[in-house]
């Protein structure tokens, strides 16, 4: 196990040269200037996923009883036999898929990705004889993936499933890797055949054995067979943001990294992006981690993900019994208020597409139905800059270049206040005269709509 890769506590991750080299088949999809090769059309599942925009990640398992994050077993070197005893106290008493779905909905999120099995090897679903280390062998004795998928659908939220590919407690992972991979495929087949339509499968852990043959084609074939419309994602992890591995993969990941534009020119397939982030420095609940993001920070992360056309998957770690923590519920709801102020469900946050227009600082533009939406950051001295450390600029002229068309009418989305716009066609430059926030308002990122 390459632990240096997983420096979850410090943030900075030392990726050894050999790890990078071993991912030699991976391809980076960074922007490449004036590429004229054609861009492939997204498959319907990918186009649909891009419009979901905002999702909730849920990390929950036996580790949640320890309150020290989902890596507790590994980080605190708990022997597997001892760790596995946590199954005896796992009641899932407060876990309700529907409550999670309601929380997501309130936040403006359209999907939830739940850890059906994390690195500890414990399954939240009935493995139907594949393993005794599953929820049916715990006091909970109910299939939590059934509860989750049904709860999501009842609220119009798309259920997706995270599944580990590495396993700390299944001996075959170390002793008989081909047999382990068959076990993994059989597990995925269960998830693909007993819970109705799943929005996507999200894998994580191939980085633990970078030189191994993971037989990814066989794994993904199971999904394509039973769930042809499911997104296939495989996390490349911290330090490998935006890397694409297997051609079946539909989205690259940006784990706690700022998504960048993907250059799709000349690619055989349209691949999208998703950034996952967590509320503090752990994914599973960590009762002594006070390092929480604010709603303002989440608003910025969501905005900057959309700038690159990527989704934001914001994580919450329920408590030992499956209760949603109060702070996360409140923070997510506050973000939902902001989402509704900016067009809600059918608005630019979901439907807006990235443009080649560049703004100054973190300002950027999205396009929707021919209208231009300018995202203005750092508008007041109290605006939030913690995510990227931009200096305060306040109200005044905001310049955008690469604008090929004049826009006449402009107004703030939040209060419809009209705004002055200048356009210089020879320089392809547009200037928005941004007013400040009226007292009582501070949306962190403020959006102006310009009509064609
Ligand atoms: C990392 C961690 C894992 C977490 C994942 C979420 O890969 O190992 O615990 O599930 O990030 O992106």
Coordinates of C-alpha atoms and ligand atoms in Angstrom, one line a residue:
X1 CA 0.0 0.0 0.0
X2 CA 1.5 3.3 -1.1
X3 CA 0.7 5.5 1.9
X4 CA 2.5 8.5 0.7
X5 CA -0.1 8.8 -2.0
X6 CA -2.7 9.1 0.7
X7 CA -1.5 11.9 2.7
X8 CA -5.0 12.8 3.7
X9 CA -4.2 14.9 6.7
X10 CA -1.6 17.3 5.3
X11 CA -3.1 18.0 1.9
X12 CA 0.2 18.0 0.1
X13 CA 0.8 14.6 -1.5
X14 CA 4.2 13.4 -2.4
X15 CA 3.6 11.4 -5.6
X16 CA 6.7 9.4 -6.4
X17 CA 8.1 9.6 -9.9
X18 CA 7.6 5.8 -10.2
X19 CA 3.9 6.1 -9.4
X20 CA 3.5 8.7 -12.1
X21 CA 5.5 6.7 -14.6
X22 CA 3.4 3.6 -13.9
X23 CA 0.3 5.5 -14.9
X24 CA 2.0 5.9 -18.3
X25 CA -1.1 4.7 -20.1
X26 CA -3.1 7.6 -18.6
X27 CA -3.6 10.5 -20.7
X28 CA -4.0 14.1 -19.6
X29 CA -6.8 16.1 -21.1
X30 CA -5.6 19.6 -20.4
X31 CA -6.5 22.4 -22.8
X32 CA -4.3 22.6 -25.9
X33 CA -4.5 26.1 -27.5
X34 CA -6.0 26.4 -31.0
X35 CA -6.9 22.8 -31.7
X36 CA -9.0 22.4 -34.8
X37 CA -9.7 18.7 -34.6
X38 CA -13.4 17.9 -34.1
X39 CA -14.9 17.4 -30.6
X40 CA -16.9 14.2 -30.3
X41 CA -20.6 14.4 -29.3
X42 CA -21.3 13.3 -25.7
X43 CA -23.2 10.0 -25.2
X44 CA -26.7 10.7 -23.8
X45 CA -25.6 9.5 -20.4
X46 CA -22.7 11.9 -20.3
X47 CA -24.8 14.8 -21.5
X48 CA -27.3 14.0 -18.8
X49 CA -24.7 13.8 -16.2
X50 CA -23.2 17.2 -17.1
X51 CA -26.5 18.8 -16.5
X52 CA -26.8 17.3 -13.0
X53 CA -24.0 19.7 -12.1
X54 CA -24.1 19.3 -8.3
X55 CA -24.2 16.1 -6.3
X56 CA -23.7 14.8 -2.8
X57 CA -21.0 12.3 -1.9
X58 CA -21.8 10.2 1.1
X59 CA -19.0 8.2 2.9
X60 CA -20.5 5.9 5.5
X61 CA -19.4 2.5 6.8
X62 CA -18.1 0.7 9.9
X63 CA -15.4 3.4 10.3
X64 CA -18.1 6.0 11.0
X65 CA -18.4 4.4 14.5
X66 CA -14.8 5.4 15.2
X67 CA -15.3 9.0 14.2
X68 CA -11.8 9.3 12.8
X69 CA -12.4 9.2 9.1
X70 CA -12.7 6.4 6.6
X71 CA -9.0 5.6 6.7
X72 CA -9.0 4.9 10.4
X73 CA -8.1 1.2 10.1
X74 CA -5.1 1.9 8.0
X75 CA -3.9 5.1 9.6
X76 CA -4.2 3.8 13.1
X77 CA -3.0 0.3 12.2
X78 CA -5.9 -1.6 13.6
X79 CA -5.5 -5.3 12.9
X80 CA -8.2 -6.6 10.5
X81 CA -9.6 -9.1 13.0
X82 CA -10.1 -6.5 15.6
X83 CA -11.5 -4.0 13.1
X84 CA -14.0 -6.4 11.8
X85 CA -15.6 -6.5 15.2
X86 CA -17.1 -3.2 14.4
X87 CA -19.8 -5.1 12.5
X88 CA -21.3 -6.2 15.8
X89 CA -22.3 -2.7 16.7
X90 CA -23.4 -1.4 13.3
X91 CA -27.1 -0.7 13.7
X92 CA -27.8 1.8 11.0
X93 CA -30.5 3.0 13.3
X94 CA -30.8 6.5 11.9
X95 CA -29.9 5.8 8.3
X96 CA -32.7 6.8 5.9
X97 CA -31.9 7.1 2.2
X98 CA -34.9 9.4 1.8
X99 CA -33.5 11.8 4.4
X100 CA -30.3 12.0 2.4
X101 CA -32.2 12.6 -0.8
X102 CA -34.2 15.4 0.8
X103 CA -31.1 17.0 2.1
X104 CA -29.5 16.8 -1.4
X105 CA -32.7 18.3 -3.0
X106 CA -32.7 21.2 -0.6
X107 CA -29.1 22.0 -1.6
X108 CA -29.9 22.0 -5.3
X109 CA -28.1 18.7 -5.8
X110 CA -29.4 16.2 -8.3
X111 CA -27.6 13.0 -7.5
X112 CA -26.0 11.2 -4.6
X113 CA -23.0 8.9 -4.7
X114 CA -23.0 6.6 -1.7
X115 CA -20.1 4.3 -0.6
X116 CA -21.6 0.9 -1.1
X117 CA -18.3 -0.6 0.0
X118 CA -15.2 1.4 1.0
X119 CA -11.6 0.3 1.5
X120 CA -12.4 -1.5 4.8
X121 CA -14.2 -4.1 2.7
X122 CA -17.6 -3.9 4.5
X123 CA -20.7 -3.8 2.1
X124 CA -23.8 -1.7 2.8
X125 CA -25.7 -4.1 0.6
X126 CA -26.7 -7.7 0.8
X127 CA -23.9 -9.5 -0.9
X128 CA -26.1 -12.5 -1.4
X129 CA -23.6 -15.1 -0.2
X130 CA -20.4 -13.5 -1.6
X131 CA -19.2 -12.3 1.8
X132 CA -20.2 -12.5 5.5
X133 CA -18.7 -9.0 6.0
X134 CA -21.9 -7.2 4.9
X135 CA -24.8 -5.4 6.4
X136 CA -27.0 -8.5 6.5
X137 CA -24.5 -9.9 9.1
X138 CA -24.7 -6.8 11.2
X139 CA -27.4 -5.9 13.7
X140 CA -28.8 -3.5 11.0
X141 CA -29.9 -6.6 9.0
X142 CA -31.4 -4.6 6.2
X143 CA -30.1 -3.8 2.7
X144 CA -29.1 -0.2 3.0
X145 CA -28.5 0.2 -0.7
X146 CA -32.1 -0.8 -1.3
X147 CA -33.2 1.9 1.2
X148 CA -30.9 4.4 -0.4
X149 CA -31.9 3.8 -4.0
X150 CA -35.6 3.8 -3.2
X151 CA -35.3 6.9 -1.0
X152 CA -33.5 8.7 -3.8
X153 CA -36.1 7.9 -6.4
X154 CA -38.9 9.0 -4.1
X155 CA -37.3 12.4 -4.1
X156 CA -36.3 12.6 -7.8
X157 CA -32.6 12.2 -7.0
X158 CA -30.4 10.0 -9.1
X159 CA -28.7 7.3 -7.0
X160 CA -25.0 6.5 -7.8
X161 CA -22.7 4.1 -6.1
X162 CA -19.2 4.4 -5.0
X163 CA -17.3 1.1 -4.8
X164 CA -13.8 0.4 -3.6
X165 CA -11.5 -1.6 -5.8
X166 CA -8.9 -2.2 -3.1
X167 CA -9.8 -4.1 0.0
X168 CA -8.1 -4.1 3.4
X169 CA -9.9 -7.1 4.9
X170 CA -10.6 -9.5 2.0
X171 CA -7.6 -11.8 2.0
X172 CA -7.8 -12.5 -1.7
X173 CA -6.9 -8.9 -2.4
X174 CA -3.3 -9.8 -1.4
X175 CA -3.2 -13.6 -1.8
X176 CA -5.1 -14.3 -5.0
X177 CA -5.7 -11.2 -7.0
X178 CA -7.5 -12.8 -10.0
X179 CA -9.9 -14.5 -7.6
X180 CA -10.4 -11.1 -5.8
X181 CA -11.2 -9.4 -9.1
X182 CA -13.9 -12.0 -9.8
X183 CA -15.3 -11.3 -6.3
X184 CA -15.3 -7.6 -7.2
X185 CA -17.1 -8.2 -10.5
X186 CA -19.6 -10.4 -8.8
X187 CA -20.2 -7.7 -6.2
X188 CA -20.8 -5.1 -9.0
X189 CA -23.1 -7.4 -10.8
X190 CA -25.3 -7.6 -7.7
X191 CA -25.4 -3.8 -7.5
X192 CA -26.3 -3.6 -11.2
X193 CA -29.1 -6.1 -11.0
X194 CA -31.0 -5.7 -7.8
X195 CA -31.6 -2.0 -7.3
X196 CA -33.2 -0.6 -10.4
X197 CA -31.5 2.0 -12.6
X198 CA -28.3 3.3 -11.1
X199 CA -26.9 6.7 -12.4
X200 CA -23.3 5.6 -12.2
X201 CA -20.6 3.5 -10.6
X202 CA -17.7 5.3 -9.0
X203 CA -14.6 3.3 -8.4
X204 CA -11.7 4.1 -6.2
X205 CA -8.5 2.3 -5.3
X206 CA -6.7 1.2 -8.5
X207 CA -3.9 3.5 -7.4
X208 CA -3.1 1.0 -4.6
X209 CA -1.6 -1.4 -7.1
X210 CA -0.5 0.8 -9.9
X211 CA 1.3 -2.0 -11.8
X212 CA -1.4 -4.6 -11.5
X213 CA -3.7 -5.8 -14.2
X214 CA -7.1 -4.8 -12.8
X215 CA -8.9 -6.3 -15.8
X216 CA -10.9 -3.1 -16.0
X217 CA -12.5 -4.1 -19.3
X218 CA -14.2 -7.1 -17.7
X219 CA -15.4 -5.0 -14.8
X220 CA -16.9 -2.3 -17.0
X221 CA -18.4 -4.9 -19.3
X222 CA -20.6 -6.1 -16.3
X223 CA -21.9 -2.5 -16.0
X224 CA -22.5 -2.0 -19.7
X225 CA -24.4 -5.3 -19.8
X226 CA -26.8 -4.5 -17.0
X227 CA -26.8 -0.7 -16.7
X228 CA -26.0 0.7 -20.2
X229 CA -27.0 4.2 -19.1
X230 CA -24.8 4.3 -16.0
X231 CA -21.8 6.6 -15.9
X232 CA -18.5 4.8 -15.3
X233 CA -16.0 6.8 -13.2
X234 CA -12.7 5.6 -11.7
X235 CA -11.0 8.0 -9.3
X236 CA -7.4 8.7 -10.2
X237 CA -7.1 10.6 -7.0
X238 CA -5.2 13.4 -5.5
X239 CA -2.3 14.4 -7.7
X240 CA -3.8 12.8 -10.8
X241 CA -6.6 15.2 -11.5
X242 CA -8.1 15.0 -14.9
X243 CA -6.3 11.9 -15.9
X244 CA -8.1 9.5 -18.1
X245 CA -7.3 5.8 -17.9
X246 CA -9.5 3.2 -19.5
X247 CA -11.5 4.2 -22.6
X248 CA -14.8 3.0 -21.1
X249 CA -14.6 5.8 -18.4
X250 CA -17.1 8.6 -18.9
X251 CA -15.8 11.2 -16.5
X252 CA -12.4 12.1 -15.2
X253 CA -12.1 13.1 -11.5
X254 CA -10.5 16.1 -9.8
X255 CA -10.3 14.9 -6.2
X256 CA -10.0 18.2 -4.1
X257 CA -8.5 19.9 -7.1
X258 CA -9.7 22.8 -9.2
X259 CA -11.2 21.4 -12.4
X260 CA -9.6 22.6 -15.6
X261 CA -11.0 22.7 -19.1
X262 CA -10.7 19.4 -20.9
X263 CA -9.4 19.4 -24.4
X264 CA -11.6 17.0 -26.3
X265 CA -10.5 17.9 -29.8
X266 CA -9.6 14.7 -31.7
X267 CA -10.6 12.4 -28.8
X268 CA -12.5 9.3 -29.8
X269 CA -15.0 9.9 -27.1
X270 CA -16.5 12.9 -25.2
X271 CA -15.4 12.5 -21.5
X272 CA -16.6 14.9 -18.8
X273 CA -15.3 15.9 -15.4
X274 CA -16.3 15.8 -11.8
X275 CA -14.6 17.4 -8.8
X276 CA -15.2 15.8 -5.4
X277 CA -14.6 17.7 -2.2
X278 CA -15.3 17.1 1.4
X279 CA -16.5 19.4 4.2
X280 CA -13.4 19.1 6.3
X281 CA -10.2 17.0 5.8
X282 CA -12.0 13.6 6.1
X283 CA -14.6 11.8 4.0
X284 CA -15.9 9.6 6.7
X285 CA -17.1 11.5 9.9
X286 CA -14.2 12.8 12.0
X287 CA -15.5 14.2 15.3
X288 CA -12.4 16.1 16.1
X289 CA -11.9 17.7 12.7
X290 CA -13.1 21.3 13.0
X291 CA -11.7 22.4 9.7
X292 CA -15.0 23.0 7.9
X293 CA -15.8 24.7 4.6
X294 CA -18.3 27.5 4.7
X295 CA -21.3 27.8 2.4
X296 CA -19.3 30.6 0.7
X297 CA -16.4 28.3 0.0
X298 CA -18.8 25.7 -1.5
X299 CA -20.5 28.3 -3.7
X300 CA -17.1 29.1 -5.1
X301 CA -16.2 25.5 -5.6
X302 CA -19.4 24.9 -7.4
X303 CA -19.0 28.0 -9.6
X304 CA -15.4 27.1 -10.5
X305 CA -16.4 23.5 -11.3
X306 CA -19.1 24.8 -13.7
X307 CA -16.6 27.2 -15.3
X308 CA -14.8 24.1 -16.6
X309 CA -18.0 22.3 -17.4
X310 CA -17.4 19.9 -14.5
X311 CA -19.7 18.7 -11.7
X312 CA -19.2 19.2 -8.0
X313 CA -19.6 16.2 -5.7
X314 CA -19.7 17.6 -2.2
X315 CA -19.2 15.1 0.6
X316 CA -20.9 14.4 3.9
X317 CA -20.0 11.7 6.4
X318 CA -23.0 10.6 8.5
X319 CA -22.6 9.6 12.1
X320 CA -22.1 6.1 13.6
X321 CA -25.8 5.4 13.4
X322 CA -26.3 7.1 10.0
X323 CA -27.6 10.5 11.1
X324 CA -26.9 13.5 9.0
X325 CA -24.6 15.9 10.8
X326 CA -26.3 19.3 11.6
X327 CA -23.6 21.5 10.3
X328 CA -23.4 19.9 6.9
X329 CA -27.2 19.9 6.6
X330 CA -27.3 23.6 7.4
X331 CA -24.4 24.5 5.2
X332 CA -25.8 22.6 2.2
X333 CA -29.2 24.1 2.7
X334 CA -27.6 27.6 2.6
X335 CA -25.9 26.7 -0.7
X336 CA -29.3 25.7 -2.0
X337 CA -30.6 29.2 -1.2
X338 CA -27.9 30.6 -3.4
X339 CA -28.6 28.1 -6.2
X340 CA -32.3 29.1 -6.2
X341 CA -31.3 32.8 -6.3
X342 CA -29.3 32.0 -9.5
X343 CA -32.0 30.4 -11.6
X344 CA -32.6 27.2 -9.7
X345 CA -33.1 23.8 -11.4
X346 CA -33.3 24.9 -15.0
X347 CA -30.8 27.7 -14.6
X348 CA -27.4 28.5 -15.8
X349 CA -25.7 26.5 -13.1
X350 CA -27.1 23.3 -14.6
X351 CA -27.5 24.2 -18.3
X352 CA -24.8 26.7 -18.8
X353 CA -21.8 25.7 -21.0
X354 CA -18.2 26.8 -20.7
X355 CA -17.0 29.5 -23.2
X356 CA -13.7 30.6 -24.6
X357 CA -14.2 34.0 -23.0
X358 CA -11.8 35.0 -20.3
X359 CA -12.4 37.2 -17.4
X360 CA -9.9 38.8 -15.0
X361 CA -9.0 37.0 -11.7
X362 CA -11.5 34.3 -11.2
X363 CA -14.3 35.9 -13.2
X364 CA -15.7 33.8 -16.0
X365 CA -18.5 33.4 -18.5
X366 CA -21.0 30.6 -19.3
X367 CA -23.4 30.5 -22.2
X368 CA -27.0 29.3 -22.2
X369 CA -29.6 29.7 -25.0
X370 CA -27.5 32.4 -26.7
X371 CA -27.3 34.5 -23.5
X372 CA -24.1 35.2 -21.7
X373 CA -23.7 34.8 -18.0
X374 CA -20.9 36.6 -16.3
X375 CA -19.8 35.2 -13.0
X376 CA -18.3 38.0 -11.0
X377 CA -16.1 37.1 -8.0
X378 CA -14.6 39.0 -5.2
X379 CA -17.1 41.8 -5.4
X380 CA -16.8 43.2 -1.9
X381 CA -14.2 43.6 0.7
X382 CA -16.0 40.8 2.6
X383 CA -16.3 38.4 -0.2
X384 CA -14.8 35.0 0.3
X385 CA -11.4 34.3 -1.1
X386 CA -10.2 31.4 0.9
X387 CA -10.4 28.9 -1.9
X388 CA -7.8 30.6 -4.0
X389 CA -6.5 33.8 -2.3
X390 CA -7.5 36.5 -4.8
X391 CA -7.1 40.1 -3.7
X392 CA -10.3 42.1 -3.1
X393 CA -11.5 44.1 -6.1
X394 CA -15.0 45.3 -5.2
X395 CA -17.4 47.0 -7.6
X396 CA -16.3 48.6 -10.8
X397 CA -15.4 47.6 -14.4
X398 CA -14.9 43.9 -15.1
X399 CA -13.3 43.1 -18.4
X400 CA -13.8 40.1 -20.5
X401 CA -11.9 39.2 -23.7
X402 CA -12.7 36.8 -26.5
X403 CA -16.3 38.1 -26.8
X404 CA -17.3 37.8 -30.4
X405 CA -20.8 39.4 -30.2
X406 CA -22.3 42.5 -28.7
X407 CA -24.7 42.1 -25.8
X408 CA -27.1 44.9 -25.0
X409 CA -29.2 44.3 -22.0
X410 CA -27.5 43.2 -18.8
X411 CA -28.8 42.6 -15.3
X412 CA -27.9 40.9 -12.1
X413 CA -29.7 37.6 -11.7
X414 CA -30.3 38.0 -8.0
X415 CA -32.2 41.3 -8.1
X416 CA -32.7 42.2 -11.8
X417 CA -30.8 45.5 -11.4
X418 CA -29.8 46.7 -14.9
X419 CA -26.1 47.0 -15.5
X420 CA -24.1 49.1 -18.0
X421 CA -22.1 47.2 -20.6
X422 CA -19.5 48.4 -23.1
X423 CA -18.4 46.4 -26.1
X424 CA -15.3 46.9 -28.3
X425 CA -15.8 44.8 -31.4
X426 CA -12.3 45.2 -32.8
X427 CA -10.7 44.1 -29.5
X428 CA -13.5 41.6 -28.8
X429 CA -13.6 43.0 -25.4
X430 CA -16.6 43.5 -23.2
X431 CA -16.7 45.6 -20.0
X432 CA -19.4 45.0 -17.4
X433 CA -19.8 47.9 -14.9
X434 CA -20.4 45.8 -11.8
X435 CA -22.3 47.5 -9.0
X436 CA -21.6 46.3 -5.4
X437 CA -23.9 44.5 -3.1
X438 CA -26.8 46.4 -1.6
X439 CA -26.6 46.3 2.2
X440 CA -28.2 43.0 3.3
X441 CA -26.8 41.0 0.3
X442 CA -23.6 39.1 -0.4
X443 CA -23.9 36.2 -2.8
X444 CA -20.1 35.6 -2.9
X445 CA -20.2 34.9 -6.6
X446 CA -22.7 37.3 -8.4
X447 CA -24.0 36.5 -11.8
X448 CA -25.1 38.9 -14.5
X449 CA -27.2 37.8 -17.5
X450 CA -26.5 39.5 -20.8
X451 CA -29.1 39.2 -23.5
X452 CA -28.0 38.7 -27.1
Ligands
LIG1 C1 -9.6 9.1 -1.6 C2 -9.7 8.3 -0.4 C3 -11.0 7.8 -0.1 C4 -12.1 8.7 -0.6 C5 -11.9 9.3 -1.9 C6 -12.9 10.2 -2.4 O1 -9.3 8.3 -2.7 O2 -8.8 7.2 -0.3 O3 -11.1 7.5 1.2 O4 -13.2 7.8 -0.7 O5 -10.7 9.9 -1.9 O6 -12.6 10.8 -3.6

